XYZ file of C-alpha atoms in Angstrom:
327
model
C 59.497 176.788 -34.628
C 60.983 178.136 -37.854
C 63.807 176.479 -39.733
C 66.307 179.232 -38.881
C 65.636 178.877 -35.141
C 66.037 175.100 -35.352
C 69.327 175.521 -37.190
C 70.599 178.000 -34.568
C 69.592 175.669 -31.743
C 71.337 172.744 -33.419
C 74.488 174.803 -34.015
C 74.620 175.943 -30.382
C 74.176 172.376 -29.124
C 76.986 171.171 -31.408
C 79.314 173.895 -30.142
C 78.553 173.010 -26.527
C 79.128 169.317 -27.225
C 82.459 169.988 -28.975
C 83.589 172.253 -26.154
C 82.838 169.504 -23.630
C 84.683 166.910 -25.703
C 87.748 169.134 -26.171
C 87.871 170.088 -22.501
C 87.634 166.483 -21.275
C 89.874 164.753 -23.831
C 92.784 167.204 -23.748
C 92.772 168.360 -27.368
C 96.279 169.126 -28.688
C 95.066 171.972 -30.895
C 94.183 174.276 -28.027
C 96.839 176.641 -26.677
C 95.044 177.448 -23.419
C 95.250 174.065 -21.713
C 96.501 173.820 -18.173
C 99.541 171.806 -17.166
C 97.403 169.107 -15.565
C 95.546 168.596 -18.856
C 98.865 168.282 -20.693
C 100.144 165.739 -18.184
C 96.925 163.757 -18.442
C 97.182 163.779 -22.225
C 100.771 162.545 -22.011
C 99.683 159.610 -19.882
C 96.990 158.728 -22.399
C 99.321 159.015 -25.393
C 102.087 157.156 -23.578
C 100.064 153.969 -23.676
C 100.080 154.037 -27.479
C 103.843 153.581 -27.468
C 103.738 150.308 -25.544
C 104.310 147.579 -28.078
C 106.172 144.308 -28.101
C 108.689 143.668 -30.825
C 108.132 140.385 -32.633
C 111.552 138.766 -32.839
C 110.363 136.083 -35.221
C 109.740 138.653 -37.968
C 113.386 139.703 -38.044
C 115.537 137.718 -40.433
C 118.577 135.884 -39.104
C 120.978 137.260 -41.705
C 120.546 140.878 -40.634
C 122.102 140.502 -37.213
C 119.611 142.888 -35.639
C 117.228 140.265 -34.336
C 115.731 141.207 -31.024
C 117.401 144.617 -30.888
C 114.178 146.556 -30.396
C 112.738 145.656 -27.016
C 109.549 146.519 -25.211
C 109.143 150.224 -24.484
C 108.565 150.905 -20.815
C 107.601 154.472 -20.061
C 107.666 154.525 -16.290
C 107.839 158.308 -16.018
C 110.926 158.232 -13.785
C 113.367 161.130 -14.185
C 116.392 160.341 -16.352
C 119.779 162.071 -16.418
C 119.216 165.124 -18.591
C 122.854 165.310 -19.662
C 122.774 161.798 -21.138
C 119.568 162.564 -23.026
C 120.928 165.816 -24.468
C 124.198 164.141 -25.453
C 122.363 161.378 -27.282
C 120.202 163.910 -29.147
C 123.321 165.670 -30.424
C 125.224 162.473 -31.170
C 122.491 160.488 -32.962
C 119.843 162.910 -34.261
C 118.958 160.462 -37.041
C 117.467 157.988 -34.550
C 115.087 160.536 -33.035
C 111.517 160.485 -34.388
C 110.005 163.490 -36.102
C 108.436 166.016 -33.763
C 106.418 167.917 -36.360
C 104.026 164.967 -36.665
C 103.462 164.187 -33.012
C 99.723 163.671 -33.573
C 100.288 161.151 -36.384
C 103.232 159.093 -35.208
C 103.445 155.428 -36.157
C 105.571 153.598 -33.595
C 105.684 150.354 -35.567
C 106.925 152.180 -38.672
C 109.598 153.899 -36.590
C 110.747 150.507 -35.328
C 110.986 149.147 -38.899
C 112.951 152.199 -40.027
C 115.293 151.726 -37.093
C 115.938 148.141 -38.197
C 116.789 149.285 -41.719
C 119.167 151.856 -40.261
C 120.883 149.123 -38.252
C 121.249 146.992 -41.383
C 122.837 149.888 -43.243
C 125.225 150.599 -40.381
C 126.449 147.012 -40.596
C 127.831 147.740 -44.076
C 128.816 151.386 -43.568
C 130.780 152.747 -40.633
C 129.150 156.064 -39.701
C 131.398 158.033 -37.332
C 130.358 160.490 -34.678
C 130.184 164.035 -36.038
C 128.343 167.235 -35.230
C 127.475 170.531 -36.855
C 130.861 172.236 -37.123
C 132.879 169.054 -37.658
C 134.995 168.599 -40.784
C 133.806 165.514 -42.646
C 134.892 163.727 -45.811
C 132.448 161.647 -47.864
C 133.327 159.188 -50.624
C 130.540 158.235 -53.040
C 130.334 156.203 -56.212
C 130.666 158.204 -59.436
C 130.281 156.345 -62.756
C 131.780 159.291 -64.679
C 134.984 159.434 -62.633
C 138.093 157.534 -63.828
C 138.358 155.894 -60.392
C 134.567 155.403 -60.131
C 134.709 157.293 -56.840
C 134.348 160.911 -55.760
C 135.526 162.378 -52.462
C 134.440 165.689 -50.969
C 135.674 167.413 -47.815
C 133.810 170.180 -46.037
C 132.435 171.516 -42.801
C 129.046 170.248 -41.684
C 126.709 173.241 -41.573
C 123.351 171.517 -41.115
C 121.730 168.214 -40.146
C 118.068 167.731 -41.007
C 115.204 165.262 -40.676
C 115.233 161.913 -38.923
C 115.233 158.220 -39.670
C 116.124 157.029 -43.150
C 115.542 160.562 -44.485
C 118.295 162.109 -42.362
C 120.567 164.442 -44.348
C 123.688 166.475 -43.649
C 125.180 169.343 -45.662
C 128.903 169.949 -46.237
C 130.371 173.262 -47.379
C 133.783 174.099 -48.815
C 135.389 176.813 -50.947
C 137.077 175.403 -54.060
C 138.806 177.775 -56.495
C 137.013 180.730 -54.937
C 133.563 179.208 -55.410
C 131.396 178.104 -52.508
C 130.181 174.522 -52.926
C 127.597 172.815 -50.759
C 126.570 169.179 -51.099
C 123.679 167.626 -49.226
C 124.044 163.896 -48.570
C 121.534 161.332 -47.406
C 123.152 159.636 -44.439
C 121.783 156.209 -45.392
C 122.297 156.534 -49.137
C 123.588 153.193 -50.534
C 125.878 155.104 -52.941
C 128.021 156.317 -50.041
C 131.166 154.224 -49.708
C 132.871 155.889 -46.764
C 132.246 158.635 -44.217
C 135.184 159.917 -42.203
C 135.252 162.656 -39.577
C 138.558 164.486 -39.996
C 138.076 166.878 -37.074
C 135.443 166.399 -34.394
C 134.208 169.591 -32.787
C 131.063 171.566 -32.074
C 130.072 175.172 -32.652
C 128.003 177.626 -30.648
C 124.967 177.385 -32.944
C 122.927 174.359 -34.080
C 123.250 175.471 -37.734
C 126.014 177.278 -39.615
C 124.062 178.567 -42.590
C 125.459 182.049 -41.982
C 128.805 180.867 -43.391
C 127.323 181.709 -46.800
C 127.536 185.404 -45.867
C 130.930 185.185 -44.128
C 134.472 185.559 -45.508
C 135.617 182.514 -47.507
C 138.569 181.706 -45.243
C 136.168 180.373 -42.609
C 134.788 177.798 -45.078
C 137.989 176.771 -46.864
C 139.516 173.372 -46.118
C 142.098 171.389 -48.118
C 140.788 168.337 -49.930
C 143.801 166.304 -48.760
C 143.335 167.255 -45.116
C 144.667 164.700 -42.660
C 142.623 163.391 -39.777
C 143.024 165.144 -36.435
C 142.778 162.606 -33.585
C 139.978 163.325 -31.149
C 140.811 163.509 -27.426
C 139.963 160.230 -25.715
C 138.041 160.223 -22.476
C 137.036 163.877 -22.808
C 133.992 165.744 -24.015
C 133.787 166.951 -27.589
C 135.541 170.342 -27.791
C 133.420 173.387 -28.575
C 134.910 175.916 -30.973
C 133.758 179.281 -29.612
C 135.064 181.349 -32.523
C 132.880 184.290 -33.570
C 132.806 184.795 -37.331
C 132.296 188.301 -38.751
C 129.678 188.759 -41.444
C 130.330 190.393 -44.774
C 128.763 193.704 -45.614
C 125.090 193.514 -46.602
C 123.138 192.574 -48.628
C 122.872 189.104 -47.100
C 121.044 185.988 -48.136
C 118.972 186.084 -44.945
C 117.925 188.648 -42.351
C 120.677 187.914 -39.865
C 119.996 191.156 -37.973
C 116.721 189.610 -36.790
C 118.379 186.459 -35.467
C 119.210 187.405 -31.907
C 119.689 183.760 -30.901
C 122.880 183.267 -32.929
C 126.065 183.281 -30.847
C 128.745 182.461 -33.420
C 128.585 185.584 -35.597
C 129.361 189.267 -35.206
C 128.324 192.233 -37.295
C 124.624 191.409 -37.430
C 123.717 194.326 -35.147
C 123.878 196.946 -37.877
C 121.750 200.080 -37.711
C 118.354 199.693 -39.308
C 116.217 202.274 -40.995
C 112.736 203.108 -39.762
C 111.158 200.927 -42.435
C 113.426 197.988 -41.624
C 112.694 198.319 -37.903
C 108.967 198.330 -38.623
C 109.272 195.155 -40.692
C 111.391 193.526 -37.987
C 108.749 194.266 -35.348
C 105.999 192.846 -37.556
C 107.997 189.655 -38.158
C 108.533 188.970 -34.453
C 106.387 186.382 -32.691
C 106.854 186.888 -28.943
C 103.806 184.779 -28.087
C 105.616 181.610 -29.170
C 107.820 181.780 -26.071
C 104.791 181.139 -23.830
C 103.063 178.602 -26.080
C 103.330 175.470 -23.931
C 101.343 173.316 -26.344
C 103.650 174.168 -29.242
C 106.650 173.277 -27.111
C 104.951 170.043 -26.079
C 104.203 169.042 -29.673
C 107.791 169.725 -30.758
C 109.478 167.919 -27.872
C 110.159 164.279 -27.055
C 109.740 162.596 -23.724
C 112.996 161.875 -21.936
C 112.026 158.293 -21.135
C 111.300 157.650 -24.814
C 114.691 159.064 -25.797
C 116.240 156.918 -23.072
C 114.659 153.813 -24.597
C 115.975 154.638 -28.083
C 119.381 155.295 -26.542
C 119.387 151.841 -24.961
C 118.425 150.182 -28.248
C 121.201 151.974 -30.151
C 123.803 151.182 -27.494
C 122.906 147.477 -27.594
C 123.344 147.439 -31.351
C 126.692 149.262 -31.182
C 127.985 146.865 -28.529
C 126.947 143.900 -30.655
C 128.666 145.368 -33.703
C 131.827 146.017 -31.707
C 131.930 142.402 -30.524
C 131.326 141.159 -34.065
C 134.207 143.246 -35.423
C 136.549 142.043 -32.682
C 135.677 138.414 -33.397
C 136.259 138.949 -37.123
C 139.670 140.497 -36.427
C 140.627 137.565 -34.201
C 139.642 135.068 -36.890
C 141.705 136.923 -39.490
C 144.688 137.015 -37.125
C 144.431 133.275 -36.470
C 144.208 132.464 -40.178
C 147.247 134.585 -40.972
């Protein structure tokens, strides 16, 4: 047998072996897997998240000892409304979904502990995209050594200690945007002046909208949020300026909070818009699976965060009682 025939035979055998391995192990890179293969792969990957937190490793001075408990993924259905509310309220505690194949659960637990330690020294309020927030940071070049900025939150990105949020405001006719790290030690105070939501998860289109929709006074007073009610949703529809725009808003059919993006396109622009569309992504179940989190895992993180918040609330109440008794 010649060398070329041996090489072809070896290549064919390798392809057959790889096909058998991929079909039996539930490879995540294939987009043609059946639902039963996806469910089987979830059961296999779910076992990797079962770990026991070592309480002895946590220091006593942090106050977060024993907060992270054992993850139990029982697969039982959880209330979807509670899960969705937690995702909107605390997106910084959710793990990254773009690295689902390379997640490190122990590292996520350690990051969560550092976030708890930071929250003990900094009160982070509840705010969403569309809320008006004020941030006070240290500034060595300021006469008061502090700098305060007020703006509307137009974007929240990333997760864990790398979580960021962007504020936008119009000052003296100039649009200013500042991106803050939520757990930056230079932040002295974060205050939510007006708590509300918008129709879209991001408000980047405010850059191409009239300035009155992004203008807020720097000395704005806090608007009390309604107690015992859901966060109000501001359903205002903002008109866009005349093109040119910074982005192709006419191609974004999923945006609900803007008007004027349905302008007439030329033949060349329509051709480019058709080429940029990706309709096959709507039916890509593996892509949706890789970018999503299991509800029981989110429920576990929700329980851990709630335990920490309850402990912090009790600690603050005890400190207030001690101060009242001393006075």
